[in-house]
Amino acid sequence: MSGPKPYYLTTPIYYVNDKPHIGHAYTTLACDVMARFKRLDGFDVRFLTGTDEHGQKVEKSAQAQGIEPQAFTDRVSANFRDLAQALNATTDDFIRTTEDRHRTACQALWQRLMAEGHIYLDSYAGWYAVRDEAFYAESELTKDPDGTRRAPSGAPVEWVEEPSYFFRLSAWQQPLLDLYARRPDFILPESRRNEVIRFVEGGLQDLSVSRTTFRWGVPVPGDDAHIMYVWLDALTNYITAIGYPDTDSDLFQRYWPAALHMVGKDILRFHTVYWPAFLMAAGIEPAQRVFAHGWWTNEGQKISKSLGNVIDPYELFETYGLDQVRYFMLREVPFGNDGDFAHRAIVGRINGELANELGNLGQRVLSMIAKNCNASVPTPGSLEPADHELLDAAAGALEAMRRAMDRQAFHEAIESVFTVIRQGNVYVDRQAPWVLRKSDPARMATVLYVLAEALRHVAILLQPVMPQAMGRLLDQLAVPEDRRTFADLGEAGRLVPETPLPKPEGVFPRYVEPENE
């Protein structure tokens, strides 16, 4: 395949029975950082998000509001599209499962599975959680003191008996285990991989993949009395968006299999058991990786509507700044672990790392250049070992970032750049350009040039995480907009001496607590 290497990544499609919250923002943000990083690294990226709009839960939510399901989903889907824009997410497509292209893809996949003998008609009797749109075995349930049975998620379950089509999931136990063994990084993090393997080793039952008790969904081809199970419908979105069922199309050939499905840990099973089984049964290669991230708590408490502590992403952006929130959420905890969104913690990151370490380095360097170098890029002289050390560290950060990003270890990727920032702050203190201004102006110019170059590297590397703030820092270094990719790092994009620089302005103000009225 000629041209840049393709990289297709997806968020889960978000369920439209409620408004977006911090969990939705987190997944989209992580994917956006990944997409931006890969684009800067020369990849041909396709980034998909969207909304899951079918199922009994949506039908009930629409009925409760006295409106048609389509009108309900139109309104709620728009909220998720708006959130992606508010996050400054660089999505290439936004898919809705109510679109014609998706119905076509779902029915084509169904017909393929049916033709291959993987789907059969029988009847279903078992426990079903409307909230999860999922079936559960008796052994998975717990009982409240009043006898109410609950799914592992806490959702109440109801006994369902109806005719149903079944997917022969039991036949895919060994092929799935073989897939996990053949591709150890298919499921990350490792703890989630082990969880899925244990589940599959425990034995798989055939999966009910149609319902007759509601109408809001994709009709089963040739049997309109049945609606396709919402998860078979929803998961198909990933191939709908690249042209399925036309598997010979340029889009499908280029981008499938997907490089990365990013999901929350609560929907891991659907993406690592059902989805690869559906695909393999249809003769389609599974995605290269499914990464399940953790959940956020709020000041140490589980987030729930009943506690009234649901975190509104828009309030966070308003309070702390968008780039600051983007930074905090990927810096604070190892991606894959659960994290706590605490006011004290985000203020600590903003004032400690962003203002004191990165912001202060930028402000000091640019202010000294403005004052002592005729407000233009200094002209360096010969470099000393300390200069090479800082420049080499700046140039070497990309490889460390690549290794971390390819494991979705965002916090490690960020730390590899902050190592350079801290080294820059030590270098400026040791070289003391404010002293050199009088004793050795030529050496001062060299030191300031080296610092400006280190800043250029830092700003280019941190663009995926904080695109607006790093764009402003690169503007202040007079780096042209077409010279801000990873290919421009090192010698290729060195700052040109005597280039005029704009007046320096702080990029990261300290967070100051609002005074009580």
Coordinates of C-alpha atoms in Angstrom, one line a residue:
M1 CA 0.0 0.0 0.0
S2 CA 1.5 3.3 -1.1
G3 CA 1.5 6.6 0.8
P4 CA 1.5 7.2 4.5
K5 CA 0.7 4.3 6.8
P6 CA -3.0 4.2 7.7
Y7 CA -4.2 4.4 11.3
Y8 CA -7.9 4.0 12.0
L9 CA -9.1 4.6 15.6
T10 CA -12.5 4.7 17.2
T11 CA -14.3 5.8 20.3
P12 CA -17.2 3.6 21.3
I13 CA -20.4 5.1 19.9
Y14 CA -22.1 6.7 22.8
Y15 CA -25.5 5.7 23.9
V16 CA -28.1 8.5 23.5
N17 CA -30.4 8.0 26.5
D18 CA -28.7 10.7 28.5
K19 CA -26.5 13.8 28.2
P20 CA -22.7 13.6 27.8
H21 CA -20.5 13.4 31.0
I22 CA -16.9 13.3 31.9
G23 CA -16.5 9.6 30.9
H24 CA -17.5 10.3 27.3
A25 CA -15.2 13.3 27.2
Y26 CA -12.3 11.2 28.5
T27 CA -12.6 8.5 25.8
T28 CA -12.9 11.1 23.0
L29 CA -10.0 13.1 24.4
A30 CA -7.7 10.1 24.6
C31 CA -8.5 9.2 21.0
D32 CA -8.0 12.7 19.9
V33 CA -4.5 12.9 21.5
M34 CA -3.7 9.6 19.8
A35 CA -5.0 10.8 16.4
R36 CA -3.1 14.1 16.6
F37 CA 0.1 12.3 17.6
K38 CA -0.1 9.9 14.7
R39 CA -0.9 12.7 12.2
L40 CA 2.1 14.7 13.4
D41 CA 4.1 11.5 13.0
G42 CA 3.2 11.1 9.3
F43 CA 0.3 8.6 9.5
D44 CA -2.8 8.7 7.4
V45 CA -5.3 8.9 10.4
R46 CA -9.0 8.2 10.3
F47 CA -10.7 9.0 13.6
L48 CA -14.3 7.9 14.2
T49 CA -16.9 8.7 16.9
G50 CA -20.7 8.8 16.9
T51 CA -23.8 7.7 18.7
D52 CA -25.6 4.4 19.3
E53 CA -29.3 5.2 18.9
H54 CA -31.3 2.0 18.9
G55 CA -32.6 -0.4 21.5
Q56 CA -35.3 -0.7 24.2
K57 CA -33.7 1.8 26.5
V58 CA -33.9 4.6 23.9
E59 CA -37.5 3.6 22.9
K60 CA -38.5 3.9 26.6
S61 CA -36.7 7.2 27.1
A62 CA -38.4 8.7 24.1
Q63 CA -41.8 7.4 25.3
A64 CA -41.2 8.9 28.7
Q65 CA -40.7 12.3 27.0
G66 CA -43.7 11.9 24.7
I67 CA -41.8 12.1 21.5
E68 CA -40.8 9.8 18.6
P69 CA -37.5 7.9 19.0
Q70 CA -36.1 9.6 15.9
A71 CA -36.8 13.0 17.3
F72 CA -35.3 12.0 20.6
T73 CA -32.1 10.6 19.1
D74 CA -31.7 13.6 16.8
R75 CA -31.6 15.9 19.8
V76 CA -29.4 13.8 22.1
S77 CA -27.0 12.8 19.3
A78 CA -26.4 16.5 18.6
N79 CA -25.2 16.9 22.3
F80 CA -22.4 14.3 21.6
R81 CA -21.4 16.0 18.4
D82 CA -21.2 19.3 20.3
L83 CA -19.0 17.7 23.0
A84 CA -16.5 16.5 20.4
Q85 CA -16.3 20.0 19.0
A86 CA -16.0 21.5 22.5
L87 CA -13.1 19.1 23.2
N88 CA -11.4 20.4 20.1
A89 CA -11.4 16.8 18.8
T90 CA -10.2 16.2 15.3
T91 CA -12.7 13.6 14.2
D92 CA -13.0 12.6 10.6
D93 CA -16.5 11.1 10.8
F94 CA -19.4 11.1 13.2
I95 CA -21.7 8.0 12.7
R96 CA -25.2 7.6 13.8
T97 CA -26.8 4.1 13.9
T98 CA -30.0 5.5 12.5
E99 CA -28.3 6.4 9.2
D100 CA -29.2 4.5 6.1
R101 CA -25.6 3.5 5.5
H102 CA -25.6 1.8 8.9
R103 CA -28.8 -0.1 8.3
T104 CA -27.4 -1.4 5.0
A105 CA -24.1 -2.5 6.7
C106 CA -25.9 -4.2 9.6
Q107 CA -28.3 -6.2 7.4
A108 CA -25.4 -7.2 5.1
L109 CA -23.4 -8.5 8.0
W110 CA -26.5 -10.4 9.3
Q111 CA -27.0 -12.0 5.9
R112 CA -23.4 -13.0 5.7
L113 CA -23.5 -14.6 9.1
M114 CA -26.8 -16.3 8.2
A115 CA -25.4 -17.6 4.9
E116 CA -22.4 -19.1 6.7
G117 CA -24.6 -20.9 9.2
H118 CA -23.6 -18.9 12.2
I119 CA -27.2 -17.7 13.0
Y120 CA -30.2 -19.9 13.7
L121 CA -33.8 -19.3 15.0
D122 CA -34.8 -20.7 18.4
S123 CA -36.5 -19.2 21.5
Y124 CA -34.9 -17.3 24.3
A125 CA -35.7 -17.5 28.0
G126 CA -33.4 -15.7 30.4
W127 CA -32.4 -12.6 32.3
Y128 CA -32.1 -9.3 30.5
A129 CA -31.0 -5.8 31.8
V130 CA -32.6 -3.1 29.8
R131 CA -30.2 -0.5 31.1
D132 CA -27.2 -2.5 29.9
E133 CA -29.0 -3.9 26.8
A134 CA -27.3 -7.2 27.9
F135 CA -28.3 -10.8 28.8
Y136 CA -26.9 -12.4 31.9
A137 CA -26.7 -15.9 33.3
E138 CA -28.3 -16.7 36.7
S139 CA -24.8 -17.2 38.1
E140 CA -23.8 -13.6 37.3
L141 CA -26.7 -12.0 39.2
T142 CA -27.0 -10.8 42.8
K143 CA -30.1 -10.4 44.8
D144 CA -31.3 -7.4 46.8
P145 CA -33.0 -8.1 50.2
D146 CA -36.4 -7.6 48.5
G147 CA -35.5 -10.3 46.0
T148 CA -34.7 -8.0 43.1
R149 CA -32.1 -9.6 40.9
R150 CA -29.3 -7.3 39.6
A151 CA -26.7 -7.6 36.9
P152 CA -23.0 -7.2 37.8
S153 CA -23.4 -3.5 36.8
G154 CA -26.1 -3.0 39.4
A155 CA -28.9 -2.8 36.8
P156 CA -32.1 -4.6 37.6
V157 CA -32.9 -7.6 35.3
E158 CA -36.2 -8.9 34.0
W159 CA -37.1 -12.4 32.8
V160 CA -37.6 -12.5 29.0
E161 CA -39.1 -15.2 27.0
E162 CA -39.5 -14.7 23.2
P163 CA -38.5 -16.2 19.9
S164 CA -35.0 -15.2 19.0
Y165 CA -32.2 -15.7 16.5
F166 CA -29.0 -16.9 18.0
F167 CA -25.4 -16.4 17.0
R168 CA -23.3 -19.6 17.5
L169 CA -20.9 -17.9 19.9
S170 CA -20.0 -21.2 21.6
A171 CA -18.2 -22.3 18.4
W172 CA -15.8 -19.4 18.8
Q173 CA -14.4 -20.2 22.2
Q174 CA -11.2 -21.8 20.9
P175 CA -10.7 -19.4 18.0
L176 CA -11.0 -16.5 20.4
L177 CA -8.5 -18.0 22.8
D178 CA -6.1 -18.6 19.8
L179 CA -6.5 -15.0 18.8
Y180 CA -5.6 -13.8 22.3
A181 CA -2.6 -16.1 22.4
R182 CA -1.4 -15.1 18.9
R183 CA -1.7 -11.4 19.6
P184 CA -0.9 -10.7 23.2
D185 CA -1.5 -6.9 22.8
F186 CA -5.0 -7.4 21.2
I187 CA -6.4 -6.5 24.6
L188 CA -4.8 -3.9 26.9
P189 CA -4.1 -3.2 29.6
E190 CA -2.8 -6.6 30.7
S191 CA -5.3 -6.9 33.6
R192 CA -8.2 -6.6 31.2
R193 CA -6.7 -9.2 28.9
N194 CA -6.5 -11.7 31.7
E195 CA -10.1 -10.9 32.7
V196 CA -11.4 -11.6 29.2
I197 CA -9.4 -14.8 28.9
R198 CA -10.8 -16.1 32.2
F199 CA -14.3 -15.3 30.9
V200 CA -13.9 -17.1 27.6
E201 CA -12.1 -20.1 29.2
G202 CA -15.2 -20.5 31.5
G203 CA -17.2 -21.4 28.4
L204 CA -19.3 -19.5 25.9
Q205 CA -23.1 -19.8 25.4
D206 CA -24.8 -19.0 22.1
L207 CA -25.9 -15.4 22.0
S208 CA -29.4 -14.1 21.4
V209 CA -29.1 -11.6 18.6
S210 CA -32.7 -10.5 18.0
R211 CA -35.7 -9.2 20.0
T212 CA -39.4 -9.1 19.3
T213 CA -40.7 -7.1 22.2
F214 CA -39.8 -3.6 20.8
R215 CA -39.5 -2.0 17.4
W216 CA -36.8 0.6 17.6
G217 CA -33.8 -0.9 15.8
V218 CA -32.6 -2.5 12.6
P219 CA -35.1 -5.1 11.3
V220 CA -33.7 -8.6 10.7
P221 CA -33.5 -9.1 7.0
G222 CA -36.3 -11.4 5.8
D223 CA -38.1 -11.4 9.2
D224 CA -39.4 -8.0 10.2
A225 CA -41.0 -9.4 13.4
H226 CA -37.4 -9.4 14.8
I227 CA -35.1 -6.4 15.6
M228 CA -31.4 -7.0 15.6
Y229 CA -29.8 -7.1 19.1
V230 CA -28.5 -3.6 19.8
W231 CA -24.9 -4.7 20.3
L232 CA -24.7 -6.5 17.0
D233 CA -26.1 -3.3 15.5
A234 CA -23.9 -1.0 17.4
L235 CA -20.5 -2.8 17.0
T236 CA -21.0 -2.9 13.2
N237 CA -20.6 0.9 13.1
Y238 CA -16.8 0.5 13.0
I239 CA -17.0 -1.1 9.6
T240 CA -20.1 0.9 8.4
A241 CA -18.0 4.1 8.6
I242 CA -15.4 2.7 6.2
G243 CA -17.7 1.5 3.5
Y244 CA -18.9 -2.0 4.5
P245 CA -20.4 -4.0 2.9
D246 CA -18.1 -2.9 0.0
T247 CA -15.0 -4.6 1.3
D248 CA -13.2 -3.9 -2.0
S249 CA -13.6 -0.1 -1.6
D250 CA -10.5 2.0 -1.2
L251 CA -11.7 3.1 2.2
F252 CA -12.2 -0.4 3.6
Q253 CA -9.0 -1.7 2.1
R254 CA -7.0 1.1 3.5
Y255 CA -8.3 1.4 7.0
W256 CA -9.4 -2.1 8.1
P257 CA -8.5 -3.7 10.4
A258 CA -8.8 -0.8 12.8
A259 CA -5.6 0.0 14.7
L260 CA -7.4 0.8 17.9
H261 CA -10.9 0.6 19.5
M262 CA -10.8 2.7 22.6
V263 CA -13.6 1.7 25.1
G264 CA -14.5 2.0 28.8
K265 CA -13.9 -1.1 30.9
D266 CA -17.7 -1.6 31.3
I267 CA -18.1 -2.6 27.6
L268 CA -14.9 -4.6 27.3
R269 CA -16.7 -8.0 26.8
F270 CA -18.7 -6.8 23.9
H271 CA -15.6 -5.5 22.1
T272 CA -13.2 -8.4 22.8
V273 CA -15.5 -11.4 22.7
Y274 CA -18.7 -10.7 20.7
W275 CA -17.2 -8.3 18.1
P276 CA -14.1 -10.4 17.1
A277 CA -16.3 -13.5 17.0
F278 CA -18.9 -11.7 14.7
L279 CA -16.0 -10.5 12.4
M280 CA -14.2 -13.9 12.2
A281 CA -17.5 -15.6 11.5
A282 CA -18.0 -13.1 8.6
G283 CA -14.5 -13.8 7.3
I284 CA -13.3 -10.3 8.4
E285 CA -10.0 -9.7 10.4
P286 CA -10.6 -8.4 13.9
A287 CA -9.2 -5.0 14.9
Q288 CA -5.6 -4.8 16.0
R289 CA -6.3 -3.6 19.5
V290 CA -9.0 -2.9 22.0
F291 CA -7.9 -0.7 24.9
A292 CA -10.2 -0.5 28.0
H293 CA -9.7 2.6 30.1
G294 CA -10.8 3.1 33.7
W295 CA -13.5 5.3 35.3
W296 CA -13.3 8.6 37.1
T297 CA -14.5 9.3 40.6
N298 CA -15.3 12.8 41.9
E299 CA -13.3 13.9 45.0
G300 CA -13.0 10.2 46.0
Q301 CA -16.7 9.4 45.5
K302 CA -18.3 7.2 42.8
I303 CA -20.0 9.4 40.3
S304 CA -23.8 8.9 40.1
K305 CA -26.9 10.9 39.3
S306 CA -28.4 9.9 42.7
L307 CA -25.4 11.5 44.5
G308 CA -25.7 14.6 42.4
N309 CA -21.9 14.6 41.6
V310 CA -21.9 14.0 37.9
I311 CA -19.1 16.0 36.3
D312 CA -20.2 18.3 33.5
P313 CA -17.3 18.6 31.0
Y314 CA -18.3 22.1 30.0
E315 CA -18.1 23.4 33.6
L316 CA -14.5 22.0 33.8
F317 CA -13.5 23.8 30.6
E318 CA -15.0 27.0 31.9
T319 CA -13.3 26.7 35.3
Y320 CA -9.8 25.5 34.4
G321 CA -9.4 25.9 30.6
L322 CA -9.8 23.3 27.9
D323 CA -6.1 22.5 27.4
Q324 CA -5.5 22.4 31.1
V325 CA -8.3 19.8 31.4
R326 CA -7.0 17.8 28.5
Y327 CA -3.5 17.8 30.1
F328 CA -4.8 16.8 33.6
M329 CA -6.9 13.9 32.4
L330 CA -4.1 12.2 30.6
R331 CA -1.4 13.2 33.0
E332 CA -3.0 12.4 36.3
V333 CA -3.4 8.6 36.2
P334 CA -1.9 5.7 34.1
F335 CA -4.3 5.2 31.3
G336 CA -6.3 2.1 32.0
N337 CA -6.5 2.7 35.8
D338 CA -9.3 4.5 37.6
G339 CA -8.7 8.1 38.4
D340 CA -10.1 10.7 40.8
F341 CA -11.1 14.2 39.6
A342 CA -10.2 16.4 42.5
H343 CA -10.0 20.2 42.4
R344 CA -6.8 20.2 44.5
A345 CA -5.2 17.7 42.1
I346 CA -5.9 19.6 38.9
V347 CA -4.9 23.0 40.5
G348 CA -1.7 21.3 41.6
R349 CA -0.9 20.2 38.0
I350 CA -1.9 23.6 36.5
N351 CA 0.2 25.6 38.9
G352 CA 3.0 23.2 39.4
E353 CA 3.8 21.7 36.0
L354 CA 2.0 23.9 33.5
A355 CA 2.6 27.4 35.1
N356 CA 5.8 26.8 37.2
E357 CA 7.7 24.4 35.0
L358 CA 6.6 24.8 31.4
G359 CA 5.1 28.2 31.5
N360 CA 7.9 29.7 33.5
L361 CA 10.6 28.3 31.2
G362 CA 8.9 29.7 28.1
Q363 CA 8.3 33.1 29.7
R364 CA 11.9 33.4 31.0
V365 CA 13.5 32.5 27.7
L366 CA 11.2 34.5 25.5
S367 CA 11.4 37.6 27.7
M368 CA 15.2 37.5 27.8
I369 CA 15.4 37.1 24.0
A370 CA 13.0 40.0 23.6
K371 CA 15.0 42.2 25.9
N372 CA 18.6 41.2 24.9
C373 CA 18.5 39.9 21.4
N374 CA 16.6 42.6 19.5
A375 CA 13.3 40.6 19.8
S376 CA 14.6 38.0 17.3
V377 CA 16.0 34.5 17.3
P378 CA 19.5 34.7 18.7
T379 CA 22.5 33.8 16.6
P380 CA 24.4 31.0 18.3
G381 CA 28.1 30.5 18.5
S382 CA 29.9 27.2 19.0
L383 CA 28.1 24.7 21.2
E384 CA 29.4 23.4 24.5
P385 CA 28.8 19.9 26.0
A386 CA 25.9 21.3 28.2
D387 CA 24.2 22.7 25.1
H388 CA 24.5 19.4 23.2
E389 CA 23.1 17.6 26.2
L390 CA 19.9 19.6 26.3
L391 CA 19.5 19.6 22.5
D392 CA 20.0 15.8 22.4
A393 CA 17.5 15.3 25.2
A394 CA 15.0 17.4 23.3
A395 CA 15.6 15.5 20.1
G396 CA 15.4 12.1 21.9
A397 CA 12.1 12.7 23.5
L398 CA 10.1 11.8 20.4
E399 CA 11.3 8.1 20.4
A400 CA 10.3 7.8 24.1
M401 CA 7.0 9.3 23.3
R402 CA 6.4 7.0 20.4
R403 CA 7.1 3.9 22.6
A404 CA 4.6 5.2 25.3
M405 CA 1.9 6.3 22.8
D406 CA 2.0 2.9 21.1
R407 CA 1.0 1.4 24.4
Q408 CA -1.5 4.2 25.1
A409 CA 0.6 5.1 28.1
F410 CA -0.2 8.8 27.8
H411 CA 1.1 9.8 31.2
E412 CA 4.5 8.3 30.3
A413 CA 4.5 10.1 27.0
I414 CA 3.9 13.4 28.7
E415 CA 6.5 12.7 31.3
S416 CA 9.2 12.1 28.6
V417 CA 8.6 15.7 27.5
F418 CA 8.6 17.1 31.0
T419 CA 12.0 15.5 31.6
V420 CA 13.2 17.9 28.9
I421 CA 11.4 20.8 30.4
R422 CA 12.9 20.2 33.9
Q423 CA 16.4 19.8 32.2
G424 CA 15.8 23.1 30.5
N425 CA 15.0 24.8 33.8
V426 CA 18.2 23.4 35.4
Y427 CA 20.2 24.4 32.3
V428 CA 19.0 28.0 32.4
D429 CA 19.8 28.3 36.1
R430 CA 23.3 26.9 35.6
Q431 CA 24.1 28.9 32.5
A432 CA 22.6 32.1 34.0
P433 CA 22.2 34.1 30.7
W434 CA 21.3 37.2 32.8
V435 CA 25.0 37.1 34.1
L436 CA 26.4 36.3 30.6
R437 CA 24.6 39.4 29.3
K438 CA 27.4 41.5 30.7
S439 CA 30.3 39.1 30.8
D440 CA 29.9 37.2 27.5
P441 CA 27.0 38.4 25.3
A442 CA 27.9 35.9 22.5
R443 CA 27.7 33.0 24.9
M444 CA 24.3 34.4 26.2
A445 CA 23.0 34.4 22.7
T446 CA 24.1 30.7 22.3
V447 CA 22.4 29.7 25.5
L448 CA 19.2 31.5 24.6
Y449 CA 19.2 29.9 21.2
V450 CA 19.6 26.4 22.7
L451 CA 16.7 27.1 25.1
A452 CA 14.5 28.4 22.3
E453 CA 15.3 25.2 20.3
A454 CA 14.4 23.1 23.3
L455 CA 11.2 25.0 23.7
R456 CA 10.4 24.4 20.0
H457 CA 10.8 20.7 20.5
V458 CA 8.6 20.7 23.7
A459 CA 5.9 22.7 22.0
I460 CA 5.8 20.5 18.9
L461 CA 5.7 17.3 21.0
L462 CA 3.0 18.5 23.3
Q463 CA 0.7 19.6 20.5
P464 CA -1.5 16.5 20.7
V465 CA -2.3 17.1 24.3
M466 CA -2.6 20.9 24.4
P467 CA -3.0 22.0 20.8
Q468 CA -4.2 25.6 21.5
A469 CA -1.6 26.4 24.1
M470 CA 1.3 24.8 22.2
G471 CA 0.1 26.6 19.0
R472 CA 0.5 29.9 20.9
L473 CA 4.0 29.0 22.1
L474 CA 5.1 28.0 18.6
D475 CA 3.7 31.3 17.3
Q476 CA 5.9 33.1 19.8
L477 CA 8.9 31.2 18.5
A478 CA 7.9 32.2 14.9
V479 CA 7.6 28.6 13.8
P480 CA 5.7 28.5 10.5
E481 CA 2.4 26.5 10.7
D482 CA 3.7 24.1 8.1
R483 CA 6.8 23.3 10.1
R484 CA 5.2 21.9 13.2
T485 CA 5.2 18.1 12.5
F486 CA 7.6 15.6 14.0
A487 CA 9.5 15.5 10.7
D488 CA 10.5 19.1 11.6
L489 CA 12.2 18.2 14.8
G490 CA 16.0 18.2 15.1
E491 CA 18.1 19.8 12.4
A492 CA 15.3 19.8 9.8
G493 CA 13.4 22.6 11.5
R494 CA 16.0 24.6 13.4
L495 CA 15.1 28.1 14.3
V496 CA 16.5 30.6 11.8
P497 CA 18.7 33.2 13.6
E498 CA 17.6 36.8 13.3
T499 CA 13.9 35.8 12.6
P500 CA 11.8 38.5 14.3
L501 CA 9.7 37.3 17.3
P502 CA 6.4 38.7 18.5
K503 CA 6.0 40.2 22.0
P504 CA 6.1 37.3 24.6
E505 CA 2.9 36.5 26.4
G506 CA 2.4 33.9 29.1
V507 CA 0.8 30.7 27.9
F508 CA -0.2 29.2 31.2
P509 CA -1.5 31.5 33.9
R510 CA -1.6 30.2 37.4
Y511 CA -5.0 29.1 38.7
V512 CA -6.2 31.5 41.4
E513 CA -9.1 30.5 43.6
P514 CA -12.1 32.8 43.1
E515 CA -12.8 35.0 46.1
N516 CA -15.9 34.1 48.1
E517 CA -18.6 36.6 47.5

